[in-house]
Amino acid sequence: NFLNIILNDFLFLIPNYNNMNDSIIYDPICNDSVTRQTAFKVLTNYLNIVPNDIVKVIEFINDLIIRGSLPMRSNWEVMLSYDIKKSDINYLGLKNQGCTCYSNSFLQQLFMNINFRESVLLTPLLQQHRTTVSNLSNEELVGKKVLFEWRNHTWNEANILSYDPSTNKHEIEYVNIINRSIGSTERKIERFNAREFKRDIETGRVRVITHDMDLELKTITINNITLPTTVIKNLSDSDIAAYYVFEQLQRLFIYLKLSKKRYYDPKPLVDACKTLNMNFDVYHQNDAAEFCDQLLDRIELATKGKHTQINSWNDFIKSNIFGGNFLTQKLPQDCDLYQVNKLSCGHYLSSKYENFLKIECIIRNKEFLHDSLKELVQGELMDGENKIACEVCSQKKAAIRRTCIDNLPNTLVIHLKRFDLDFTTFETVKLNSRLEFPLKLNVYKYTKIGMENEEKKLNQITNENVSVNDDINDDMDESSVSDSNYNNITNNIQTNEVENEIVEPDPIDFEYDLQGVLVHSGVAQGGHYYSFIKDNNQWYRFDDDEVSLFSPDQIPYQCYGGPLSSFNIPIANNLHADDERSSNALMLFYTKVKPSTINLSIDL
C-alpha cells in the first residue's frame, strides 16, 4: 500500500472520467520540484530497504508508458511540456498558429470576462451537436452509432462494437464503405480508438447518432470521384458551423480555466473558425474587430436555444453582458406639438431602437475618446429637400436626426476605427494618431436621458419658454393641425411641465472602469495583436503564449499612439520626434461600476 500511495497519489496521479470536477483540479500531491524531489528520495530509500519492489516500480512506469504511447502512435502535434505557469501568474497564453494573434488577443478578452466565460460554459450543448466524444469514456462509447469525418470531406456511419483495454482500441464497423472492385458499398471492420481516431483517414471529428437525427446517405463528387457521405437533414449548415465553433470555444475556456500549463494550443478552435465569413483565411492575418463580429454572430446562433429551449444569448449574454441599445431620434425644429407634448409628435414617436454589441468610434482628427463619442451622438440637421414628414400632422418639417445610447451594457466594447480608407489611393491605411482614453469613463452625456436633460437646461437658460396660449394663438397654423390635435395640445399643459422637469440620475449608473485594451502594432496590411487585461486590480499583458505582469502607468505609451515626441522617452537614432508610434489601441473593454444583476444559473 505504501508503494501504491507514493506512486499513484504523490507522484503520478492521472485525472480520469470519475474524478474530474469543474471546481477541483486533481493533481499529484507533490506537484512542484521541491516536493517531488522529496518524494523521489523517499521512494529511493524505500527501495533500498525493500529492493525486490523495484520490479513493481518498473511495471508501474512501463504501464504509464503504454497508456501514453498507444494514443500517440497516430497522433501528431501533441504538446508535451513541463513548462507550467509562473507562480505569480494564474493565466495561460495561447499558441500562435502563425498569423492568428488577432484571434488570440480577442479570445483572451472574452475569457477574462468572468460572466461571459461562465455563460458559455453553462450553456448546454446536445451530444448530437458535438463533433468530439471526449466527454464520453471508452466504455461508454461501446454500442453507439456514430459518424466519422474523413479527410476526403465525407461523413461515414459506423457502429462501435467493443473496447479492448489491453490495446486501448475499439472494434468499429463501418456501414457504407465503397468497394471499387464491385462498384458498391459494403461493411468493414476497423480497430482503433474512437476517441483518438486514425490520423491518416479520420479528421478527429465524430458525431454520436441519436434517435432524433434525420440522416440521409448521399453522394458527392471530389476530384471526379463519387463518394458516399451521410448528411443530417434536420440540421442546417449554419447550425452545424455555429455548434462546431461553440463546442471548441467551450473546450478552450475549460483548458484556460483548469490547466496548469503555460499556454494552450487553440488549433481546434481555429479550424472551427474556418466557417466564419472572414475577409481572409483564418490562418492569415485578419482584423480582430471583424473576428469579434463574426465570432459573436456564431455564438448567438449556437446559444439561442433552438434545440435546447435554453436561450443563453437573450437571457444572459445579450441582456446582461454585451448587449446595449441605440435610439435613433427625429427631433423637429419647428413643431408646436413637440414643444407642448412630445408624445403627441409623430417625429418623436417614430424613434427606433437598435441593438449593439460594440460601439464603433471614428478617430480621424480626434484627440480624446470623448471627442469620438460626442461625434457619435452629434446628429444631423435634415432641412430643405431633406425635411422629414410627420405621421401625425402630415407636414414635412426640419428635424435633427441623431443617435444616442438608450440602454447601457454591463460590458461596453468600443472599436476605435484605426483602419480607414485613403480616398487618394483607395487603399486601407492605419491611423496612428494619438487618441487618449480614460481609465474611468462616464457616458451619461451620450445617453438619451443625459442629452434630454442637457436640452432642458439650455431651454431654461435661454428662457425660450412661452405660454401655451401664446403658442396656440400666435404661432400655430390651424390649417396644419387637426381639431383633435389642437385639443390634445391644450389638455396636456401639465404633462409638458412634468416632461420638462429635470431629474438628475445617480452618476454611478453611467460609470465604467477600463478592463481591457486590445492593441494592434504595425500597418494596415500586417502587424501583431496583443491584449492588456485587468483582473483584481492587477494588469496583465497577453501576447500569444506569453502572459506577463503589466503596469497601467504604461498605458499611454503602449496604447494611445501619436508622435514619439508626446512621450517622455529617449528616441532612437533612426527615428524622428514626429514619427507616430504604430502600437496603439484598437478595441477598448469597459465594465460597469454598478452592473445590472446577473443570474447565471441555468435550469437543466
C-alpha positions in Angstrom: 0.0 0.0 0.0 2.8 2.4 0.8 4.3 1.9 -2.7 1.0 2.4 -4.4 0.3 5.6 -2.4 3.7 7.1 -3.3 3.4 6.3 -7.0 -0.4 6.9 -7.6 -1.2 9.7 -5.2 2.1 11.6 -4.5 3.8 11.4 -7.9 1.7 10.1 -10.8 -2.0 10.8 -10.2 -3.7 10.9 -13.6 -7.2 12.5 -13.9 -9.9 10.2 -15.3 -13.6 10.4 -16.0 -14.5 9.5 -12.5 -12.5 12.1 -10.6 -12.9 15.1 -12.9 -14.8 18.1 -11.4 -15.2 21.7 -12.6 -14.4 23.0 -9.2 -11.5 20.7 -8.2 -8.2 20.2 -10.1 -6.9 16.7 -9.4 -3.1 16.9 -9.3 -0.5 14.7 -7.6 0.1 15.7 -4.0 3.7 16.5 -4.9 3.2 19.0 -7.8 6.3 21.2 -7.6 10.0 20.5 -7.9 10.8 20.6 -4.2 8.1 18.2 -3.0 8.7 15.9 -6.0 12.4 15.6 -5.2 11.5 14.8 -1.6 9.0 12.1 -2.8 11.6 10.5 -5.1 14.1 10.4 -2.2 11.5 8.7 0.0 10.9 6.2 -2.9 14.6 5.6 -3.3 15.1 5.0 0.5 12.2 2.6 0.5 13.7 0.6 -2.4 17.0 0.4 -0.6 15.1 -1.3 2.2 12.8 -3.5 0.0 14.9 -3.9 -3.2 12.5 -6.6 -4.6 9.8 -4.0 -5.1 11.9 -2.3 -7.8 10.1 -4.8 -10.1 6.7 -3.3 -9.1 8.0 0.2 -9.8 9.3 -0.8 -13.3 6.0 -2.4 -14.1 4.1 0.7 -13.0 6.3 3.0 -15.1 6.0 0.6 -18.1 2.2 0.8 -17.7 2.4 4.6 -17.8 4.4 4.5 -21.0 2.0 2.1 -22.7 -1.0 4.2 -21.7 0.7 7.3 -23.1 2.2 5.8 -26.2 -0.9 4.0 -27.6 -2.9 7.1 -28.4 0.2 8.9 -29.6 1.2 6.4 -32.3 -1.0 8.1 -34.8 -1.4 11.5 -33.1 0.8 14.4 -34.3 1.2 17.8 -32.8 0.9 16.5 -29.2 2.0 19.2 -26.8 4.3 17.6 -24.2 5.8 20.1 -21.9 6.9 20.7 -18.3 6.5 24.4 -18.9 4.0 25.3 -16.2 2.5 28.7 -15.4 4.6 31.1 -13.4 3.9 31.2 -9.7 2.8 34.9 -9.8 0.6 34.5 -13.0 -2.5 32.3 -12.9 -3.4 32.6 -16.6 -2.5 30.7 -19.8 -1.3 32.0 -23.0 -2.4 30.9 -26.5 -0.2 29.4 -29.1 0.0 31.4 -32.3 -0.6 29.3 -35.4 1.5 31.7 -37.5 -0.8 34.6 -38.0 -3.6 34.1 -35.5 -2.6 36.7 -32.9 -5.8 38.6 -34.0 -8.0 35.8 -32.6 -5.7 35.0 -29.6 -5.9 38.6 -28.3 -9.7 38.8 -28.6 -10.3 35.3 -27.1 -8.3 36.3 -24.0 -10.6 39.3 -23.6 -13.6 37.1 -23.8 -12.2 34.5 -21.4 -11.2 37.1 -18.8 -14.8 38.4 -18.8 -16.0 36.1 -16.0 -19.7 36.5 -16.7 -19.3 35.7 -20.4 -17.0 32.8 -19.7 -19.4 31.2 -17.2 -22.4 31.8 -19.6 -20.5 29.9 -22.3 -19.6 27.0 -20.0 -23.1 26.7 -18.5 -24.8 26.7 -21.9 -25.8 23.1 -22.7 -24.7 21.5 -26.0 -26.5 18.4 -27.1 -24.5 15.3 -27.9 -25.7 15.2 -31.5 -24.4 18.7 -32.0 -20.9 17.9 -30.8 -18.1 16.8 -33.2 -16.0 15.2 -30.5 -16.7 12.4 -28.0 -14.1 13.5 -25.4 -16.9 13.8 -22.9 -17.6 10.0 -23.1 -15.3 7.3 -21.8 -14.0 4.4 -24.0 -16.5 2.1 -22.3 -19.4 4.5 -22.7 -18.8 4.6 -26.5 -19.5 0.8 -26.9 -22.9 0.3 -28.6 -23.0 3.8 -30.0 -23.7 4.6 -33.6 -21.5 7.4 -34.8 -20.5 9.4 -37.9 -16.7 9.8 -38.5 -15.5 12.6 -40.7 -12.8 11.5 -43.2 -10.1 13.6 -44.8 -11.9 13.4 -48.1 -14.7 15.6 -46.5 -17.2 12.8 -46.2 -19.1 11.6 -43.1 -19.3 7.8 -42.7 -21.6 5.9 -40.5 -20.2 3.3 -38.1 -21.1 1.1 -35.1 -18.8 0.9 -32.1 -18.9 -2.9 -31.3 -16.5 -3.3 -28.4 -13.5 -1.9 -26.5 -10.3 -3.8 -25.6 -8.5 -2.1 -22.6 -5.2 -4.0 -23.3 -4.8 -2.4 -26.7 -6.8 0.7 -26.0 -8.8 0.1 -29.2 -12.4 -0.1 -30.2 -13.8 -2.6 -32.7 -15.6 -0.4 -35.2 -17.8 -1.5 -38.1 -18.1 1.0 -40.9 -21.5 0.6 -42.6 -21.1 2.2 -46.1 -17.5 1.8 -47.3 -17.2 1.9 -51.1 -15.7 -1.1 -52.7 -14.4 0.0 -56.1 -13.8 -3.5 -57.3 -17.6 -4.4 -57.2 -18.8 -0.8 -57.6 -20.9 -0.7 -54.4 -20.7 -0.1 -50.7 -20.1 -2.7 -48.0 -19.4 -3.1 -44.3 -15.9 -3.0 -43.0 -14.3 -3.8 -39.6 -11.6 -1.4 -38.3 -9.8 -1.3 -35.0 -8.7 2.0 -33.5 -9.7 4.2 -30.6 -12.8 6.1 -31.5 -11.8 9.0 -29.2 -8.4 9.3 -30.9 -9.0 8.1 -34.5 -6.5 7.2 -37.2 -4.6 10.2 -38.3 -4.3 9.1 -42.0 -8.0 8.6 -42.5 -10.2 10.3 -39.9 -10.0 14.0 -39.1 -10.8 13.5 -35.4 -14.4 14.9 -35.7 -17.1 12.4 -34.8 -20.8 12.7 -34.1 -22.9 10.3 -31.9 -26.1 9.4 -33.8 -29.2 10.0 -31.8 -32.8 8.9 -32.4 -33.9 12.4 -33.4 -31.3 12.8 -36.2 -32.8 12.6 -39.7 -29.9 11.0 -41.7 -29.6 10.6 -45.5 -27.0 8.8 -47.5 -25.9 11.0 -50.4 -23.1 11.0 -52.9 -20.6 13.8 -53.6 -18.0 14.2 -56.3 -14.5 15.2 -55.3 -11.7 15.3 -58.0 -14.0 13.4 -60.4 -14.5 10.6 -57.8 -18.0 9.8 -56.5 -18.1 9.2 -52.8 -20.9 8.3 -50.3 -21.5 10.7 -47.4 -24.1 10.8 -44.7 -25.8 14.2 -44.1 -28.1 15.4 -41.2 -31.2 16.7 -42.9 -32.7 18.4 -39.9 -29.6 20.4 -39.1 -28.8 23.4 -41.3 -25.2 24.2 -42.4 -25.3 27.4 -40.4 -26.3 25.5 -37.3 -23.6 22.9 -37.8 -21.0 25.6 -38.2 -22.2 27.5 -35.1 -22.2 24.4 -32.9 -18.8 23.5 -34.2 -17.3 26.9 -33.2 -19.2 26.9 -29.9 -18.1 23.5 -28.8 -14.4 24.4 -29.4 -14.9 27.7 -27.6 -16.2 25.8 -24.5 -13.2 23.4 -24.8 -10.8 26.4 -25.0 -12.4 28.0 -21.9 -12.1 24.8 -19.9 -8.4 24.4 -20.7 -7.7 28.1 -19.9 -9.6 27.7 -16.6 -8.2 24.4 -15.3 -4.9 23.8 -17.0 -1.6 24.5 -15.3 0.4 24.7 -18.5 2.0 28.0 -19.5 0.0 28.1 -22.7 -2.7 26.2 -24.7 -2.8 25.3 -28.4 -6.2 26.6 -29.8 -5.8 24.9 -33.2 -9.1 23.0 -32.9 -11.0 26.3 -32.5 -9.0 28.0 -35.3 -10.0 25.1 -37.6 -13.6 25.5 -36.5 -13.4 29.2 -37.3 -12.9 28.4 -41.0 -16.7 28.6 -41.1 -16.6 32.3 -40.3 -17.1 34.7 -43.1 -13.7 36.4 -42.7 -12.1 38.5 -45.4 -9.0 36.2 -45.4 -8.3 32.6 -44.4 -8.3 32.2 -40.6 -4.7 31.2 -40.7 -3.8 34.5 -42.3 -3.8 38.0 -40.7 -7.3 39.3 -40.1 -8.9 42.3 -38.4 -9.5 41.5 -34.7 -12.7 43.7 -34.7 -14.0 41.7 -37.7 -13.2 38.5 -35.9 -15.2 39.8 -32.9 -18.3 40.4 -35.1 -18.2 37.0 -36.8 -17.4 35.0 -33.7 -20.2 36.6 -31.7 -22.6 36.0 -34.6 -21.8 32.3 -34.4 -22.1 32.3 -30.6 -25.5 33.9 -30.8 -26.8 31.3 -33.2 -25.4 28.4 -31.0 -26.8 29.8 -27.7 -30.3 30.9 -28.7 -31.7 27.6 -27.6 -33.2 26.5 -30.9 -32.8 22.8 -30.0 -32.4 23.0 -26.2 -35.1 25.6 -25.3 -32.5 27.4 -23.2 -31.8 30.8 -24.6 -28.5 31.8 -23.0 -28.0 34.5 -25.6 -31.1 36.6 -24.8 -31.2 35.7 -21.1 -27.5 36.2 -20.3 -25.1 37.2 -22.9 -27.0 40.0 -24.7 -29.2 41.2 -21.9 -26.6 41.1 -19.1 -23.2 41.3 -20.6 -22.6 42.9 -24.1 -26.0 43.9 -25.3 -26.9 47.6 -25.4 -29.4 49.7 -27.3 -29.1 52.7 -29.6 -32.0 55.0 -30.0 -32.4 56.9 -33.3 -34.5 60.0 -32.8 -36.0 62.7 -35.1 -36.3 66.0 -33.3 -38.4 68.6 -35.2 -37.2 72.2 -35.1 -40.5 74.0 -35.7 -43.2 71.7 -34.4 -45.6 73.0 -31.8 -46.8 69.6 -30.9 -43.3 68.6 -30.0 -42.8 71.7 -27.8 -46.1 71.1 -25.9 -46.1 67.3 -25.6 -43.5 65.1 -27.2 -45.8 62.1 -27.0 -48.2 63.8 -29.5 -45.4 64.4 -32.1 -45.1 62.0 -34.9 -41.4 62.7 -35.3 -40.7 61.8 -31.7 -42.9 58.7 -31.8 -41.0 57.4 -34.8 -37.9 56.8 -32.7 -36.3 53.4 -33.4 -34.2 51.1 -31.3 -31.2 49.2 -32.5 -29.2 46.6 -30.6 -25.4 46.8 -30.4 -22.7 44.5 -29.1 -19.9 47.1 -29.6 -19.7 50.8 -30.4 -17.6 51.9 -33.4 -15.9 55.3 -32.9 -14.3 57.4 -35.6 -10.9 58.6 -34.5 -9.7 60.6 -37.5 -8.9 64.2 -36.3 -9.8 63.2 -32.7 -7.6 63.6 -29.7 -9.8 62.1 -27.0 -12.3 59.3 -26.7 -14.9 61.7 -25.6 -14.5 63.6 -28.9 -15.3 60.4 -30.8 -18.3 59.6 -28.6 -19.6 63.2 -29.0 -19.5 62.9 -32.7 -21.3 59.6 -32.5 -24.4 61.3 -30.9 -24.0 64.7 -32.6 -26.9 64.3 -35.1 -27.6 65.8 -38.5 -30.0 68.6 -39.5 -32.4 67.4 -42.1 -33.7 70.6 -43.8 -34.7 71.8 -47.3 -35.4 68.9 -49.6 -34.4 66.6 -46.8 -37.2 67.6 -44.4 -38.9 64.7 -42.7 -42.6 64.0 -42.9 -44.6 63.7 -39.7 -47.1 60.9 -39.5 -49.4 62.9 -37.2 -49.7 66.3 -38.9 -48.6 65.1 -42.4 -46.3 68.0 -42.7 -42.6 67.9 -43.7 -40.5 69.7 -41.2 -36.9 70.4 -40.5 -35.6 67.9 -37.9 -32.4 66.7 -36.3 -31.8 63.0 -36.8 -29.5 61.7 -34.1 -28.4 58.5 -32.3 -28.0 58.2 -28.6 -27.5 55.4 -26.2 -30.7 54.2 -24.5 -29.7 51.0 -22.6 -26.1 50.6 -21.3 -24.5 47.1 -21.3 -22.6 45.8 -18.3 -19.5 45.4 -20.6 -19.0 48.2 -23.1 -16.8 47.3 -26.1 -15.5 50.3 -28.1 -14.0 49.7 -31.5 -11.6 52.5 -32.5 -11.7 52.7 -36.3 -7.9 52.9 -36.9 -8.2 51.2 -40.2 -9.6 53.7 -42.7 -9.8 54.2 -46.5 -7.4 56.6 -48.2 -9.6 58.3 -50.8 -6.5 59.3 -52.8 -5.1 55.7 -53.3 -8.3 53.8 -52.3 -6.2 51.6 -50.1 -6.8 50.8 -46.4 -4.4 52.7 -44.2 -3.9 52.7 -40.5 -4.3 55.9 -38.4 -1.6 56.0 -35.8 -2.7 59.4 -34.4 -2.9 59.9 -30.7 -6.2 59.1 -29.0 -6.4 59.3 -25.3 -9.0 57.3 -23.3 -9.6 57.4 -19.6 -9.3 54.6 -17.0 -12.7 55.6 -15.8 -15.4 56.6 -18.3 -18.7 58.3 -17.7 -21.1 58.1 -20.6 -24.0 60.0 -19.1 -23.9 62.8 -21.7 -24.2 60.3 -24.6 -27.3 58.7 -23.3 -31.0 59.6 -24.0 -31.6 60.8 -20.5 -28.4 62.8 -20.4 -28.9 64.5 -23.7 -32.6 65.4 -23.0 -31.6 66.8 -19.6 -29.0 68.9 -21.2 -31.6 70.3 -23.7 -33.9 71.1 -20.8 -31.2 73.1 -19.1 -30.5 75.0 -22.3 -34.2 75.8 -22.7 -34.3 77.2 -19.1 -31.1 79.3 -19.6 -32.3 80.9 -22.8 -35.7 81.5 -21.3 -37.4 80.5 -24.5 -40.5 79.1 -22.8 -43.7 80.9 -23.7 -47.2 80.3 -22.5 -49.1 77.6 -24.3 -51.9 80.0 -25.1 -49.4 82.2 -27.0 -48.1 79.2 -28.8 -51.6 78.3 -29.8 -53.0 81.7 -30.8 -49.9 83.3 -32.4 -47.6 80.5 -33.8 -49.8 77.6 -34.7 -51.1 77.3 -38.2 -54.6 75.8 -37.6 -54.7 74.6 -41.2 -51.8 72.2 -40.4 -53.2 70.8 -37.2 -56.5 68.9 -36.8 -59.0 69.8 -34.2 -58.2 66.7 -32.2 -54.5 67.6 -32.1 -55.5 71.2 -31.1 -57.5 69.9 -28.2 -54.7 67.4 -27.3 -52.2 70.3 -27.0 -54.4 72.4 -24.7 -55.2 69.4 -22.5 -51.5 68.4 -21.9 -50.0 71.5 -20.3 -49.4 69.7 -17.1 -47.9 66.7 -18.9 -45.5 69.2 -20.6 -44.5 70.6 -17.3 -43.7 67.2 -15.9 -41.7 66.3 -19.0 -39.6 69.5 -18.7 -38.7 68.7 -15.1 -35.0 67.8 -14.8 -34.4 64.6 -12.8 -30.7 64.0 -12.3 -29.9 60.3 -12.1 -27.2 58.7 -10.0 -23.8 59.4 -11.8 -22.5 55.9 -10.8 -25.1 54.3 -13.1 -23.1 55.6 -16.0 -19.6 54.9 -14.7 -17.3 52.4 -16.4 -13.8 51.0 -15.4 -11.3 50.2 -18.1 -10.9 46.4 -18.0 -9.0 45.6 -21.2 -7.3 47.0 -24.3 -6.7 45.2 -27.5 -3.6 46.6 -29.3 -2.5 46.4 -32.9 1.1 47.1 -33.7 2.1 47.6 -37.4 0.4 48.7 -40.6 -2.9 48.0 -42.2 -1.6 45.2 -44.3 0.1 43.3 -41.4 1.3 43.5 -37.9 0.7 42.0 -34.5 -2.1 41.9 -31.9 -2.0 41.5 -28.2 -4.1 42.4 -25.2 -3.8 44.2 -21.8 -6.3 43.0 -19.3 -7.0 43.9 -15.7 -8.0 41.3 -13.1 -8.4 42.1 -9.4 -6.7 45.5 -9.8 -3.6 43.8 -11.4 -2.9 44.3 -15.1 -1.5 41.6 -17.4 -0.1 41.5 -20.9 -1.5 38.6 -23.0 0.9 38.2 -26.0 0.1 34.9 -27.6 1.8 32.2 -25.4 3.4 34.7 -23.1 1.5 36.2 -20.2 3.3 38.8 -18.0 2.6 41.5 -15.5 1.8 45.0 -16.8 1.7 48.4 -15.2 -1.2 50.7 -16.1 1.3 53.6 -16.0 2.5 52.3 -19.4 -1.0 52.5 -21.0 -0.4 56.0 -22.6 2.8 54.9 -24.2 1.6 51.4 -25.2 -1.9 52.3 -26.3 -2.5 56.0 -27.2 -0.4 56.2 -30.4 0.7 59.6 -31.7 4.1 61.2 -32.3 7.1 59.9 -30.3 7.7 63.5 -29.1 4.5 63.2 -27.0 6.1 60.6 -24.7 8.9 61.4 -22.2 11.2 58.7 -23.5 14.5 58.6 -25.4 14.1 58.4 -29.2 16.2 56.0 -31.2 18.7 57.5 -33.7 16.9 56.0 -36.7 13.6 57.7 -35.7 12.3 61.2 -35.7 10.3 63.0 -33.0 7.3 63.4 -35.3 7.2 59.7 -36.2 4.0 58.2 -34.9 4.0 55.1 -32.7 2.4 52.2 -34.6 1.4 50.3 -31.5 -2.0 51.6 -30.3 -5.4 50.6 -29.1 -7.9 49.1 -31.5 -10.6 47.9 -29.0 -11.4 49.0 -25.5 -13.3 46.9 -22.9 -15.0 48.8 -20.1 -17.0 47.2 -17.3 -19.9 48.9 -15.5 -19.1 50.1 -12.0 -22.6 49.3 -10.9 -23.6 46.4 -13.1 -27.1 45.1 -13.6 -27.9 42.0 -11.5 -26.7 38.9 -13.4 -28.2 35.4 -12.6 -26.1 32.8 -14.3 -28.0 29.8 -13.0 -29.4 27.6 -15.8 -32.2 25.1 -15.1 -31.2 22.0 -16.9 
